[in-house]
CSV table of C-alpha atoms in Angstrom, one decimal:
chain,number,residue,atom,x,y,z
A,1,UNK,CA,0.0,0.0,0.0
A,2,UNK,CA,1.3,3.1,-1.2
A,3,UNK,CA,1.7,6.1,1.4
A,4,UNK,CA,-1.2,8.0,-0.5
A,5,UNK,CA,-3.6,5.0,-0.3
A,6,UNK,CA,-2.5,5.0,3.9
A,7,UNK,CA,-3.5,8.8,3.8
A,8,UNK,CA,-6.8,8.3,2.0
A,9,UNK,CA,-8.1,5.2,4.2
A,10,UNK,CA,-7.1,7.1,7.8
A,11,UNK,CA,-3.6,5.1,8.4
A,12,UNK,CA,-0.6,6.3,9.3
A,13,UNK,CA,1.1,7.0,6.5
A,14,UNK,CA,4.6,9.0,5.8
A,15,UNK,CA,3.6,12.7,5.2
A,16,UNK,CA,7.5,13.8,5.0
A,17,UNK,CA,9.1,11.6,2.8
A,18,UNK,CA,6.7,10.5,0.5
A,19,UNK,CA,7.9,11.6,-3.0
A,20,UNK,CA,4.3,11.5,-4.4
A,21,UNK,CA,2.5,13.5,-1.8
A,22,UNK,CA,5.7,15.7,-1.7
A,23,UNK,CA,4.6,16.3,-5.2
A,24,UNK,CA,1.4,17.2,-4.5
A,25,UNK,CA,2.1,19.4,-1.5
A,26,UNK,CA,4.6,21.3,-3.4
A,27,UNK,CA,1.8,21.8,-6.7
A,28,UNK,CA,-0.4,23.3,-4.2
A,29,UNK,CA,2.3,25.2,-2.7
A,30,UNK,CA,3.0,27.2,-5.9
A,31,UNK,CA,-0.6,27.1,-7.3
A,32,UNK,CA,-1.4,29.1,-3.9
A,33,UNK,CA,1.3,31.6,-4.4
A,34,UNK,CA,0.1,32.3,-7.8
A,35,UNK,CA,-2.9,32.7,-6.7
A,36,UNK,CA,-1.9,35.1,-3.5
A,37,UNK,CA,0.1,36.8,-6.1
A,38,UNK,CA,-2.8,37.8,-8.6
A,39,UNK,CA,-4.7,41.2,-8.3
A,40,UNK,CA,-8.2,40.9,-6.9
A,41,UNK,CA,-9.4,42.5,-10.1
A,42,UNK,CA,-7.7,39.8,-12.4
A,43,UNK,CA,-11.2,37.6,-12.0
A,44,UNK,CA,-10.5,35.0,-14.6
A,45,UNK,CA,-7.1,34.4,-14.2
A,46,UNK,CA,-7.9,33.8,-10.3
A,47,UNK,CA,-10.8,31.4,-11.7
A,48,UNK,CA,-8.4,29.7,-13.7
A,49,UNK,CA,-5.9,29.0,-10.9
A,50,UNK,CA,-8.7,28.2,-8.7
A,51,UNK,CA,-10.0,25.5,-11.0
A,52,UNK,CA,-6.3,23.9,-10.9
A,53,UNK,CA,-6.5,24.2,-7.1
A,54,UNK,CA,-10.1,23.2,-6.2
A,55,UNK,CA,-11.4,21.6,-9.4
A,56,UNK,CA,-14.7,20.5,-7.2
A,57,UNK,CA,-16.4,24.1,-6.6
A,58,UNK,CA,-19.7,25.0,-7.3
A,59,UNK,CA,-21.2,27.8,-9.2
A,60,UNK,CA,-20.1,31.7,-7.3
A,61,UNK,CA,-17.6,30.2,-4.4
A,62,UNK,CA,-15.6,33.3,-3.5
A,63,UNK,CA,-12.0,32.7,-1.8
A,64,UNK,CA,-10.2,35.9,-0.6
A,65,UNK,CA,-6.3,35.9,-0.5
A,66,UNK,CA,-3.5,34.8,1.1
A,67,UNK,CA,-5.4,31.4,0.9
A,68,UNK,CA,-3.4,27.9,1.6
A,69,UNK,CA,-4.0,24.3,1.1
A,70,UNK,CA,-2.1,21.1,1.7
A,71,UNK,CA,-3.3,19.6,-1.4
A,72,UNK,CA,-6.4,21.6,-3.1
A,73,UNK,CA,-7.8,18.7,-4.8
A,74,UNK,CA,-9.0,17.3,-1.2
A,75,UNK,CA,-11.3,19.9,-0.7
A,76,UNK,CA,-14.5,20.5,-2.4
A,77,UNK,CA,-16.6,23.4,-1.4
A,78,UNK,CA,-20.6,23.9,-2.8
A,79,UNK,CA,-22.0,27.1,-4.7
A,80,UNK,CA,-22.5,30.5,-3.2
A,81,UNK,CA,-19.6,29.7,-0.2
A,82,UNK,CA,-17.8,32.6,1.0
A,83,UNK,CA,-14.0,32.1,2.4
A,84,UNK,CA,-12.6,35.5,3.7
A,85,UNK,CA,-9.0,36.4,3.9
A,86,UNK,CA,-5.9,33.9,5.3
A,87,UNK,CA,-7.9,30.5,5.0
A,88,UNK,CA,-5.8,27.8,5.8
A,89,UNK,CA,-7.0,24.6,4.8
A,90,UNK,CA,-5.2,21.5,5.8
A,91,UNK,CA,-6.8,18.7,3.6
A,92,UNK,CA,-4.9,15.8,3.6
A,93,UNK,CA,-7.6,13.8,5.1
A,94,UNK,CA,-10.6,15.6,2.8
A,95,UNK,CA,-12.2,18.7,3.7
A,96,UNK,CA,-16.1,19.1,2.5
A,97,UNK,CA,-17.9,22.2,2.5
A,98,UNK,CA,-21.4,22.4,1.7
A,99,UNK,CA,-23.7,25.0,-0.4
A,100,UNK,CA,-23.6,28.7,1.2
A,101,UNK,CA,-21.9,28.5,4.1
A,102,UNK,CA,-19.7,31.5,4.9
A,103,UNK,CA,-16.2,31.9,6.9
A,104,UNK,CA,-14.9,34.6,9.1
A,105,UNK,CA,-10.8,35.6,8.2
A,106,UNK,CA,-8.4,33.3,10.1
A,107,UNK,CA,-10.4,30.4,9.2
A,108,UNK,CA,-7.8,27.1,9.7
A,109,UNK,CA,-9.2,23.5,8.9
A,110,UNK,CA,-6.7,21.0,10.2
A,111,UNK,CA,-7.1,17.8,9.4
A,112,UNK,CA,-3.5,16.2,10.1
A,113,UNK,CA,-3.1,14.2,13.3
A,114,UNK,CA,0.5,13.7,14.7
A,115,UNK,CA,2.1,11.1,16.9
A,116,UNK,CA,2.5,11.9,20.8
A,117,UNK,CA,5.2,9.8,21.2
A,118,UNK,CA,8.4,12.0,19.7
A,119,UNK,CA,10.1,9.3,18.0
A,120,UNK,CA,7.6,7.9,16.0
A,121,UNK,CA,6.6,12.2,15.5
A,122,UNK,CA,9.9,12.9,14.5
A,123,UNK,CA,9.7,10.1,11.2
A,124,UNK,CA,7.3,12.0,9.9
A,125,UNK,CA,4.6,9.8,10.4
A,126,UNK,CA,0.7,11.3,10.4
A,127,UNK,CA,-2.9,10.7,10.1
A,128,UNK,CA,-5.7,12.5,8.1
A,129,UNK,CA,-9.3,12.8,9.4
A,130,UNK,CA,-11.5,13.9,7.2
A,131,UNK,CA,-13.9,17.0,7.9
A,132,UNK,CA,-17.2,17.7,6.9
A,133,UNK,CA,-19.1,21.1,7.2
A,134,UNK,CA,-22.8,20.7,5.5
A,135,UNK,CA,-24.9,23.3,3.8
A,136,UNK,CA,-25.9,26.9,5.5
A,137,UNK,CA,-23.1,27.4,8.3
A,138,UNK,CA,-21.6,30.4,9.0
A,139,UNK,CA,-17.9,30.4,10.7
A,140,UNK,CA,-16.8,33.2,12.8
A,141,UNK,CA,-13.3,34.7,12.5
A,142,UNK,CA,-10.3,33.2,13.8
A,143,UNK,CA,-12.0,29.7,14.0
A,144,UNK,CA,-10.0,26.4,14.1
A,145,UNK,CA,-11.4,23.3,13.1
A,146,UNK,CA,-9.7,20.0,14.3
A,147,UNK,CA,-9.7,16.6,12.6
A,148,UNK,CA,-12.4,14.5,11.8
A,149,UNK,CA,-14.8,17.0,13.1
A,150,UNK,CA,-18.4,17.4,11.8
A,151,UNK,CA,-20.3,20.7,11.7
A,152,UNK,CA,-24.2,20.5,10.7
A,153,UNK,CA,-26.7,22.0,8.7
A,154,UNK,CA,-27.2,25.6,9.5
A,155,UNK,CA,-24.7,25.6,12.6
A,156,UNK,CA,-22.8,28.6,13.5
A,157,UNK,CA,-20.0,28.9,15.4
A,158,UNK,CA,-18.8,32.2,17.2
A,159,UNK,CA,-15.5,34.0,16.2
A,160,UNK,CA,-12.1,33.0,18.2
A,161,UNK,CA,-13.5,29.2,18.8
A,162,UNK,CA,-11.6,26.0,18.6
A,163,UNK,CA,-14.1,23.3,17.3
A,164,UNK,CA,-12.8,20.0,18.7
A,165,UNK,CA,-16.3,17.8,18.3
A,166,UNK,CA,-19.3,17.6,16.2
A,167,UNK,CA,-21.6,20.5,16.3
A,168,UNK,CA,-25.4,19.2,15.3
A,169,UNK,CA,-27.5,21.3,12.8
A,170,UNK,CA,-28.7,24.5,13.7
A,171,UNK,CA,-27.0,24.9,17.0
A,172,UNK,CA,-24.9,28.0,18.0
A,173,UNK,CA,-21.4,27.4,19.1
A,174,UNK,CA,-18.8,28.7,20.7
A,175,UNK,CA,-15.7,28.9,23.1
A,176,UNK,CA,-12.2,27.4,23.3
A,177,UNK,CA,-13.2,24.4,23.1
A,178,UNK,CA,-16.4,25.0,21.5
A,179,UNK,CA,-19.9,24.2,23.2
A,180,UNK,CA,-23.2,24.0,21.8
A,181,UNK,CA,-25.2,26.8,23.6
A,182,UNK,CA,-28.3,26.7,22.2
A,183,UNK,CA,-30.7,25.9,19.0
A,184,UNK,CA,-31.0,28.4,16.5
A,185,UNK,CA,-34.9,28.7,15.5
A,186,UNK,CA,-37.2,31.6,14.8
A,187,UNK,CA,-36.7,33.5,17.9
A,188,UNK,CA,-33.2,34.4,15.6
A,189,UNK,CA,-35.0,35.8,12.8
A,190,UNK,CA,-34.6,39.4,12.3
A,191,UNK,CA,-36.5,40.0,8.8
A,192,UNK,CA,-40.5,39.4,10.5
A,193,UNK,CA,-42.6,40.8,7.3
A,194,UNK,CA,-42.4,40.8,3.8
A,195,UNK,CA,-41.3,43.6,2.3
């Protein structure tokens, strides 16, 4: 089993010395920088670089720069999504982000897991947990995201948290680590008649 196949099923697997993933790593390295590098204004060429990046977007996904990913490719992000300025997305083990859900600046999505034991830390070896954020949640600034964590439907977690567990749908979250404080449901709507 290849150290890429390790990665993708959860295993330990080499994340230093691999010269695949080392590859990889270093295509998204540069594709970023070219990206980070491109004026705001120059909307197609960003598009372009975005689509070697992140070829699974949907329709009117807006990424402000600096942005960073491990690999690009791991990631896939639904239509209308909104990440604001210095997104860091760690994807080795596969970030999803559903249909309009929107992201405070600062956002980092970790999904690498490292050894405690310093020996075994120090060979490089790691582990990728996949993360999944569904469809409708709103991420505050300055959020952190741990591995394998799972955000619901229409969550929202508060600005400066560290999300360490699953967060249900509709729930509002927040603190260091991150609690679930309460549903969200029409009490929370501000817009009460048509206009």
């Amino acid at each position: 089993m290849t150290e890429k196949e390790k990665r993708d099923r959860g295993k330990w697997y080499d994340a230093n010395n691999d010269r695949e993933i080392g590859e990889e790593i270093m295509r998204a390295k540069d594709l970023c920088f070219r990206l980070n590098s491109t004026l705001p204004s120059a909307i197609s060429e960003r598009e372009e670089i975005l689509s070697l990046l992140i070829p699974d977007r949907g329709n009117d996904v807006m990424i402000l720069s600096p942005f960073y990913a491990d690999y690009g490719y791991r990631i896939s992000i639904g239509s209308g999504s909104f990440l604001n300025h210095n997104a860091y997305l760690m994807d080795g083990g596969g970030i999803s982000i559903g249909e309009h859900c929107f992201f405070g600046p600062d956002l980092a999505i970790y999904t690498a897991l490292h050894p405690l034991i310093a020996e075994e830390r120090n060979k490089g070896l790691e582990k990728a947990l996949p993360v999944v954020i569904e469809d409708d949640v709103w991420i505050g600034g300055r959020v952190t995201i741990l591995p394998g964590v799972h955000i619901g439907k229409g969550a929202v977690i508060g600005a400066g948290s560290v999300v360490t567990k699953d967060i249900p749908p509709f729930t509002l979250a927040y603190g260091n680590p991150a609690r679930c404080i309460r549903g969200i449901d029409e009490r929370d709507r501000i817009i009460t008649e048509c206009p």
